[in-house]
Amino acid sequence: MAAQTTGPGSRQPTINDVAALAGVSKKTVSRVINRSEFISEKTRTAVREAIEQLGFVPNPQARALAFRRNFLIALLHDNPNAQTVLNFQQGVLDAIKDSDLALLVRPVDRTSDKMLDDVRTFLEKQRPIGAMLLPPISENDDLAALCDSLGVRYVRVGSAPLDDPQHCVSSNDREVVGEAVGKLVALGHRRIGFVRGPVGFRSAAEREKGFLEALAAAGLTLADELNEPGNYRFAAGIDAGERLLSLAEPPTAIFCSNDEMAAGVMSVAHAKSISVPGALSIIGFDDSPTATHIWPALSTVRWPIREMGVRAAHNLVPDFLTGTIQPADPDTASLASTFVERQSVAPPAAR
């Protein structure tokens, strides 16, 4: 039988119509619509077929009342790298595109002593089904506990495991940075500069550990004059590049804790007529669009942030989503980052 059509003078089908056609109660139809687990597959199929046949569209406000939540998932962040937020957000949107869910993005101020109160007010007002927490606020145990106390599902995203696999999606920053720096060592670089990430970020700490461990494995140490602060912004790369490349004995290679800062260092090298990679090798982290928009194309670590967004959504609301996702380490819910070699790395020039 063809689905019922509607027009200017026709009556919109109701939940009562669906119940009558499927031969079930109105309450059962509501349970199917709200994805209750306590419905037989036979009943679920009958209700879905009735919905399709009638062209019934559930009322979102009624569903929200029945579910006691809005059909929203929240993304909470305080991250200086806008591209990271956008890439993660795109992964979440990929995951929920065929669902009834919508994404609500909320920046917060991690330095405010009112952050937890502000987040509590936001969650109580918006009533999302769940919240995804991007670093560095994902590293705040009190924030995770707040979500739990409000009955809001949560997933924490980080550069290392922060929680049990159900509540966490992570990457292997420390390991893969070691691999990238090992590549520089294997090419013959011994004087390698380092541009750090922001103080207080777990990602910055993990990448620094990976860098130092790779040097130690090669019998090298990081000289004080080669260790530069950073904050994941282009301007920090400019500042670090100016200092490193003005040294009496500049480094032959520089590892930057993200691509934005690597682009800043490369800009300084071009301004000083220092050939990349002829006289200076540069490696970044993220594999953001910046990596291939600059010249020469940047060797970098591909951080699977978009895939992490997909994984976080599936961890958060598996009962609302369909489709396959990239496998993760079952013990840590970790997705592997990979080193991508491009044109910004070469053996050191003879001096």
GROMACS .gro file of C-alpha atoms in nm:
model
  351
    1MET     CA    1   0.000   0.000   0.000
    2ALA     CA    2   0.136   0.343  -0.089
    3ALA     CA    3   0.222   0.584   0.189
    4GLN     CA    4  -0.048   0.833   0.278
    5THR     CA    5   0.000   1.170   0.116
    6THR     CA    6  -0.070   1.499   0.281
    7GLY     CA    7  -0.168   1.834   0.139
    8PRO     CA    8  -0.324   2.166   0.231
    9GLY     CA    9  -0.661   2.010   0.313
   10SER     CA   10  -0.548   1.674   0.445
   11ARG     CA   11  -0.503   1.567   0.807
   12GLN     CA   12  -0.153   1.496   0.929
   13PRO     CA   13  -0.119   1.136   1.057
   14THR     CA   14  -0.089   1.107   1.434
   15ILE     CA   15   0.071   0.866   1.674
   16ASN     CA   16  -0.277   0.721   1.732
   17ASP     CA   17  -0.301   0.640   1.360
   18VAL     CA   18   0.033   0.462   1.374
   19ALA     CA   19  -0.075   0.262   1.682
   20ALA     CA   20  -0.401   0.157   1.515
   21LEU     CA   21  -0.232   0.047   1.192
   22ALA     CA   22   0.044  -0.143   1.374
   23GLY     CA   23  -0.203  -0.299   1.619
   24VAL     CA   24  -0.018  -0.176   1.926
   25SER     CA   25  -0.069   0.085   2.196
   26LYS     CA   26   0.026   0.450   2.167
   27LYS     CA   27   0.281   0.393   2.443
   28THR     CA   28   0.446   0.116   2.242
   29VAL     CA   29   0.476   0.346   1.939
   30SER     CA   30   0.637   0.608   2.162
   31ARG     CA   31   0.886   0.351   2.291
   32VAL     CA   32   0.983   0.251   1.937
   33ILE     CA   33   1.028   0.615   1.836
   34ASN     CA   34   1.244   0.678   2.143
   35ARG     CA   35   1.453   0.367   2.076
   36SER     CA   36   1.362   0.175   2.390
   37GLU     CA   37   1.546  -0.155   2.427
   38PHE     CA   38   1.240  -0.328   2.574
   39ILE     CA   39   1.054  -0.386   2.246
   40SER     CA   40   1.055  -0.706   2.041
   41GLU     CA   41   1.196  -0.687   1.692
   42LYS     CA   42   0.862  -0.798   1.547
   43THR     CA   43   0.679  -0.511   1.717
   44ARG     CA   44   0.952  -0.265   1.627
   45THR     CA   45   0.927  -0.365   1.260
   46ALA     CA   46   0.547  -0.334   1.259
   47VAL     CA   47   0.560   0.014   1.405
   48ARG     CA   48   0.832   0.131   1.166
   49GLU     CA   49   0.638   0.000   0.868
   50ALA     CA   50   0.324   0.181   0.988
   51ILE     CA   51   0.523   0.503   1.030
   52GLU     CA   52   0.658   0.474   0.677
   53GLN     CA   53   0.321   0.382   0.528
   54LEU     CA   54   0.144   0.677   0.690
   55GLY     CA   55   0.426   0.925   0.640
   56PHE     CA   56   0.415   1.002   1.011
   57VAL     CA   57   0.672   1.255   1.139
   58PRO     CA   58   0.728   1.246   1.517
   59ASN     CA   59   0.693   1.577   1.698
   60PRO     CA   60   1.042   1.671   1.825
   61GLN     CA   61   0.906   1.860   2.126
   62ALA     CA   62   0.693   1.562   2.229
   63ARG     CA   63   0.990   1.331   2.187
   64ALA     CA   64   1.204   1.557   2.401
   65LEU     CA   65   0.943   1.553   2.676
   66ALA     CA   66   0.911   1.176   2.662
   67PHE     CA   67   1.286   1.129   2.659
   68ARG     CA   68   1.340   1.401   2.920
   69ARG     CA   69   1.625   1.530   2.705
   70ASN     CA   70   1.657   1.737   2.391
   71PHE     CA   71   1.792   1.553   2.091
   72LEU     CA   72   2.118   1.740   2.122
   73ILE     CA   73   2.476   1.641   2.187
   74ALA     CA   74   2.712   1.911   2.311
   75LEU     CA   75   3.073   1.979   2.220
   76LEU     CA   76   3.252   2.170   2.497
   77HIS     CA   77   3.592   2.318   2.421
   78ASP     CA   78   3.852   2.578   2.511
   79ASN     CA   79   4.114   2.517   2.245
   80PRO     CA   80   4.341   2.782   2.087
   81ASN     CA   81   4.355   2.593   1.757
   82ALA     CA   82   4.031   2.658   1.569
   83GLN     CA   83   4.117   2.398   1.304
   84THR     CA   84   4.126   2.125   1.568
   85VAL     CA   85   3.776   2.216   1.683
   86LEU     CA   86   3.645   2.232   1.326
   87ASN     CA   87   3.797   1.897   1.227
   88PHE     CA   88   3.658   1.724   1.534
   89GLN     CA   89   3.319   1.886   1.479
   90GLN     CA   90   3.314   1.757   1.119
   91GLY     CA   91   3.375   1.404   1.245
   92VAL     CA   92   3.082   1.433   1.484
   93LEU     CA   93   2.859   1.566   1.206
   94ASP     CA   94   2.967   1.275   0.983
   95ALA     CA   95   2.853   1.036   1.255
   96ILE     CA   96   2.514   1.193   1.327
   97LYS     CA   97   2.409   1.300   0.976
   98ASP     CA   98   2.151   1.020   0.937
   99SER     CA   99   2.021   1.043   1.294
  100ASP     CA  100   1.771   1.266   1.473
  101LEU     CA  101   2.050   1.435   1.666
  102ALA     CA  102   2.187   1.789   1.639
  103LEU     CA  103   2.524   1.920   1.755
  104LEU     CA  104   2.553   2.213   1.994
  105VAL     CA  105   2.900   2.372   2.021
  106ARG     CA  106   2.984   2.558   2.340
  107PRO     CA  107   3.317   2.734   2.410
  108VAL     CA  108   3.409   2.760   2.778
  109ASP     CA  109   3.680   2.941   2.972
  110ARG     CA  110   3.900   2.689   3.151
  111THR     CA  111   4.080   2.968   3.338
  112SER     CA  112   3.762   3.094   3.503
  113ASP     CA  113   3.689   2.990   3.861
  114LYS     CA  114   3.323   2.979   3.752
  115MET     CA  115   3.377   2.729   3.469
  116LEU     CA  116   3.203   2.439   3.642
  117ASP     CA  117   2.909   2.657   3.743
  118ASP     CA  118   2.878   2.789   3.388
  119VAL     CA  119   2.885   2.439   3.242
  120ARG     CA  120   2.630   2.318   3.498
  121THR     CA  121   2.392   2.601   3.402
  122PHE     CA  122   2.441   2.526   3.032
  123LEU     CA  123   2.376   2.153   3.070
  124GLU     CA  124   2.073   2.204   3.293
  125LYS     CA  125   1.924   2.457   3.052
  126GLN     CA  126   1.993   2.276   2.724
  127ARG     CA  127   1.945   1.920   2.855
  128PRO     CA  128   2.167   1.747   2.595
  129ILE     CA  129   2.179   1.370   2.582
  130GLY     CA  130   2.555   1.383   2.615
  131ALA     CA  131   2.866   1.599   2.600
  132MET     CA  132   3.201   1.559   2.428
  133LEU     CA  133   3.493   1.729   2.599
  134LEU     CA  134   3.789   1.844   2.390
  135PRO     CA  135   4.136   1.898   2.537
  136PRO     CA  136   4.244   2.064   2.753
  137ILE     CA  137   3.914   2.076   2.944
  138SER     CA  138   3.875   1.702   2.885
  139GLU     CA  139   4.162   1.659   3.131
  140ASN     CA  140   3.952   1.810   3.412
  141ASP     CA  141   3.821   1.524   3.626
  142ASP     CA  142   3.574   1.756   3.803
  143LEU     CA  143   3.409   1.840   3.471
  144ALA     CA  144   3.360   1.472   3.391
  145ALA     CA  145   3.220   1.417   3.740
  146LEU     CA  146   2.979   1.707   3.688
  147CYS     CA  147   2.841   1.550   3.369
  148ASP     CA  148   2.800   1.220   3.551
  149SER     CA  149   2.616   1.382   3.844
  150LEU     CA  150   2.370   1.547   3.604
  151GLY     CA  151   2.301   1.224   3.421
  152VAL     CA  152   2.465   1.359   3.104
  153ARG     CA  153   2.664   1.104   2.910
  154TYR     CA  154   3.020   1.219   2.838
  155VAL     CA  155   3.326   1.132   2.631
  156ARG     CA  156   3.669   1.282   2.696
  157VAL     CA  157   3.909   1.335   2.405
  158GLY     CA  158   4.283   1.343   2.462
  159SER     CA  159   4.637   1.268   2.353
  160ALA     CA  160   4.655   0.986   2.606
  161PRO     CA  161   4.389   0.775   2.783
  162LEU     CA  162   4.199   0.991   3.035
  163ASP     CA  163   3.918   0.755   3.141
  164ASP     CA  164   3.780   0.408   3.077
  165PRO     CA  165   3.731   0.326   2.704
  166GLN     CA  166   3.357   0.395   2.721
  167HIS     CA  167   3.421   0.755   2.825
  168CYS     CA  168   3.737   0.830   2.630
  169VAL     CA  169   3.884   0.859   2.282
  170SER     CA  170   4.259   0.910   2.268
  171SER     CA  171   4.561   0.909   2.038
  172ASN     CA  172   4.924   0.796   2.071
  173ASP     CA  173   5.101   1.133   2.053
  174ARG     CA  174   5.402   1.033   2.262
  175GLU     CA  175   5.479   0.726   2.052
  176VAL     CA  176   5.439   0.886   1.710
  177VAL     CA  177   5.640   1.198   1.798
  178GLY     CA  178   5.921   0.963   1.893
  179GLU     CA  179   5.892   0.806   1.550
  180ALA     CA  180   5.905   1.145   1.375
  181VAL     CA  181   6.209   1.263   1.571
  182GLY     CA  182   6.373   0.926   1.513
  183LYS     CA  183   6.341   0.998   1.141
  184LEU     CA  184   6.540   1.319   1.186
  185VAL     CA  185   6.807   1.135   1.384
  186ALA     CA  186   6.828   0.863   1.119
  187LEU     CA  187   6.887   1.131   0.854
  188GLY     CA  188   7.187   1.256   1.053
  189HIS     CA  189   7.044   1.550   1.249
  190ARG     CA  190   7.200   1.599   1.589
  191ARG     CA  191   7.116   1.959   1.673
  192ILE     CA  192   6.736   1.953   1.680
  193GLY     CA  193   6.522   2.240   1.806
  194PHE     CA  194   6.188   2.194   1.980
  195VAL     CA  195   5.885   2.426   1.997
  196ARG     CA  196   5.655   2.321   2.282
  197GLY     CA  197   5.279   2.335   2.316
  198PRO     CA  198   5.088   2.536   2.579
  199VAL     CA  199   5.159   2.485   2.948
  200GLY     CA  200   4.888   2.274   3.110
  201PHE     CA  201   4.789   2.083   2.794
  202ARG     CA  202   4.828   1.706   2.816
  203SER     CA  203   4.891   1.698   2.440
  204ALA     CA  204   5.186   1.932   2.484
  205ALA     CA  205   5.327   1.719   2.765
  206GLU     CA  206   5.286   1.394   2.570
  207ARG     CA  207   5.454   1.537   2.261
  208GLU     CA  208   5.741   1.676   2.469
  209LYS     CA  209   5.793   1.337   2.634
  210GLY     CA  210   5.801   1.167   2.296
  211PHE     CA  211   6.055   1.420   2.169
  212LEU     CA  212   6.286   1.387   2.469
  213GLU     CA  213   6.263   1.007   2.473
  214ALA     CA  214   6.364   0.992   2.105
  215LEU     CA  215   6.665   1.213   2.171
  216ALA     CA  216   6.766   1.004   2.474
  217ALA     CA  217   6.737   0.683   2.270
  218ALA     CA  218   6.988   0.835   2.025
  219GLY     CA  219   7.221   0.948   2.303
  220LEU     CA  220   7.129   1.314   2.252
  221THR     CA  221   7.004   1.587   2.485
  222LEU     CA  222   6.800   1.901   2.426
  223ALA     CA  223   7.014   2.212   2.477
  224ASP     CA  224   6.841   2.493   2.664
  225GLU     CA  225   6.879   2.736   2.373
  226LEU     CA  226   6.698   2.490   2.144
  227ASN     CA  227   6.394   2.450   2.373
  228GLU     CA  228   6.131   2.712   2.286
  229PRO     CA  229   5.788   2.781   2.440
  230GLY     CA  230   5.475   2.780   2.226
  231ASN     CA  231   5.096   2.801   2.241
  232TYR     CA  232   4.980   2.626   1.920
  233ARG     CA  233   4.946   2.959   1.737
  234PHE     CA  234   5.125   3.084   1.424
  235ALA     CA  235   5.268   3.385   1.606
  236ALA     CA  236   5.438   3.159   1.860
  237GLY     CA  237   5.611   2.981   1.571
  238ILE     CA  238   5.733   3.317   1.440
  239ASP     CA  239   5.877   3.408   1.780
  240ALA     CA  240   6.041   3.069   1.829
  241GLY     CA  241   6.178   3.068   1.476
  242GLU     CA  242   6.333   3.413   1.520
  243ARG     CA  243   6.520   3.300   1.830
  244LEU     CA  244   6.626   2.957   1.704
  245LEU     CA  245   6.739   3.072   1.361
  246SER     CA  246   6.930   3.371   1.503
  247LEU     CA  247   7.157   3.152   1.716
  248ALA     CA  248   7.529   3.148   1.639
  249GLU     CA  249   7.482   2.776   1.579
  250PRO     CA  250   7.122   2.731   1.469
  251PRO     CA  251   6.956   2.389   1.465
  252THR     CA  252   6.960   2.181   1.150
  253ALA     CA  253   6.607   2.059   1.225
  254ILE     CA  254   6.312   2.180   1.431
  255PHE     CA  255   6.017   1.981   1.560
  256CYS     CA  256   5.708   2.191   1.634
  257SER     CA  257   5.422   2.063   1.848
  258ASN     CA  258   5.164   2.162   1.586
  259ASP     CA  259   5.145   2.269   1.221
  260GLU     CA  260   5.052   2.631   1.290
  261MET     CA  261   5.377   2.688   1.480
  262ALA     CA  262   5.572   2.493   1.217
  263ALA     CA  263   5.432   2.728   0.952
  264GLY     CA  264   5.552   3.021   1.163
  265VAL     CA  265   5.903   2.876   1.184
  266MET     CA  266   5.904   2.814   0.808
  267SER     CA  267   5.799   3.175   0.744
  268VAL     CA  268   6.100   3.298   0.943
  269ALA     CA  269   6.331   3.062   0.752
  270HIS     CA  270   6.206   3.201   0.420
  271ALA     CA  271   6.252   3.559   0.547
  272LYS     CA  272   6.611   3.477   0.644
  273SER     CA  273   6.679   3.300   0.311
  274ILE     CA  274   6.736   2.972   0.492
  275SER     CA  275   6.656   2.685   0.256
  276VAL     CA  276   6.394   2.433   0.369
  277PRO     CA  277   6.484   2.148   0.365
  278GLY     CA  278   6.832   2.221   0.226
  279ALA     CA  279   6.960   2.397   0.539
  280LEU     CA  280   6.672   2.334   0.779
  281SER     CA  281   6.430   2.044   0.823
  282ILE     CA  282   6.092   2.113   0.987
  283ILE     CA  283   5.827   1.874   1.122
  284GLY     CA  284   5.486   1.968   1.260
  285PHE     CA  285   5.194   1.789   1.419
  286ASP     CA  286   4.824   1.762   1.314
  287ASP     CA  287   4.838   1.726   0.935
  288SER     CA  288   4.602   2.022   0.913
  289PRO     CA  289   4.530   2.192   0.577
  290THR     CA  290   4.817   2.427   0.663
  291ALA     CA  291   5.064   2.141   0.609
  292THR     CA  292   4.992   2.124   0.236
  293HIS     CA  293   4.911   2.492   0.183
  294ILE     CA  294   5.267   2.608   0.258
  295TRP     CA  295   5.585   2.552   0.057
  296PRO     CA  296   5.757   2.319   0.080
  297ALA     CA  297   5.478   2.086   0.195
  298LEU     CA  298   5.522   2.011   0.563
  299SER     CA  299   5.625   1.673   0.701
  300THR     CA  300   5.400   1.620   0.999
  301VAL     CA  301   5.217   1.380   1.224
  302ARG     CA  302   4.865   1.307   1.107
  303TRP     CA  303   4.644   1.337   1.414
  304PRO     CA  304   4.318   1.152   1.336
  305ILE     CA  305   4.103   1.422   1.495
  306ARG     CA  306   3.813   1.386   1.249
  307GLU     CA  307   3.803   1.010   1.306
  308MET     CA  308   3.821   1.079   1.678
  309GLY     CA  309   3.508   1.290   1.638
  310VAL     CA  310   3.328   1.000   1.471
  311ARG     CA  311   3.446   0.761   1.743
  312ALA     CA  312   3.347   1.000   2.023
  313ALA     CA  313   2.994   1.032   1.885
  314HIS     CA  314   2.956   0.654   1.861
  315ASN     CA  315   3.090   0.610   2.213
  316LEU     CA  316   2.853   0.877   2.339
  317VAL     CA  317   2.525   0.777   2.170
  318PRO     CA  318   2.564   0.430   2.016
  319ASP     CA  319   2.188   0.371   2.049
  320PHE     CA  320   2.118   0.661   1.809
  321LEU     CA  321   2.377   0.586   1.540
  322THR     CA  322   2.434   0.329   1.268
  323GLY     CA  323   2.724   0.246   1.040
  324THR     CA  324   3.079   0.123   1.090
  325ILE     CA  325   3.361   0.315   1.252
  326GLN     CA  326   3.738   0.292   1.246
  327PRO     CA  327   3.865   0.020   1.483
  328ALA     CA  328   4.030   0.142   1.801
  329ASP     CA  329   4.242  -0.024   2.067
  330PRO     CA  330   3.974  -0.202   2.274
  331ASP     CA  331   4.160  -0.142   2.601
  332THR     CA  332   4.209   0.234   2.558
  333ALA     CA  333   3.976   0.344   2.272
  334SER     CA  334   4.292   0.485   2.111
  335LEU     CA  335   4.323   0.574   1.742
  336ALA     CA  336   4.674   0.572   1.595
  337SER     CA  337   4.843   0.886   1.466
  338THR     CA  338   5.089   0.840   1.178
  339PHE     CA  339   5.398   1.021   1.051
  340VAL     CA  340   5.351   1.175   0.704
  341GLU     CA  341   5.676   1.256   0.528
  342ARG     CA  342   5.662   1.536   0.271
  343GLN     CA  343   5.915   1.787   0.135
  344SER     CA  344   6.027   1.972   0.449
  345VAL     CA  345   6.272   1.706   0.571
  346ALA     CA  346   6.614   1.611   0.433
  347PRO     CA  347   6.960   1.516   0.566
  348PRO     CA  348   7.150   1.806   0.726
  349ALA     CA  349   7.370   2.012   0.496
  350ALA     CA  350   7.746   1.990   0.549
  351ARG     CA  351   7.886   2.280   0.753
   0.00000   0.00000   0.00000
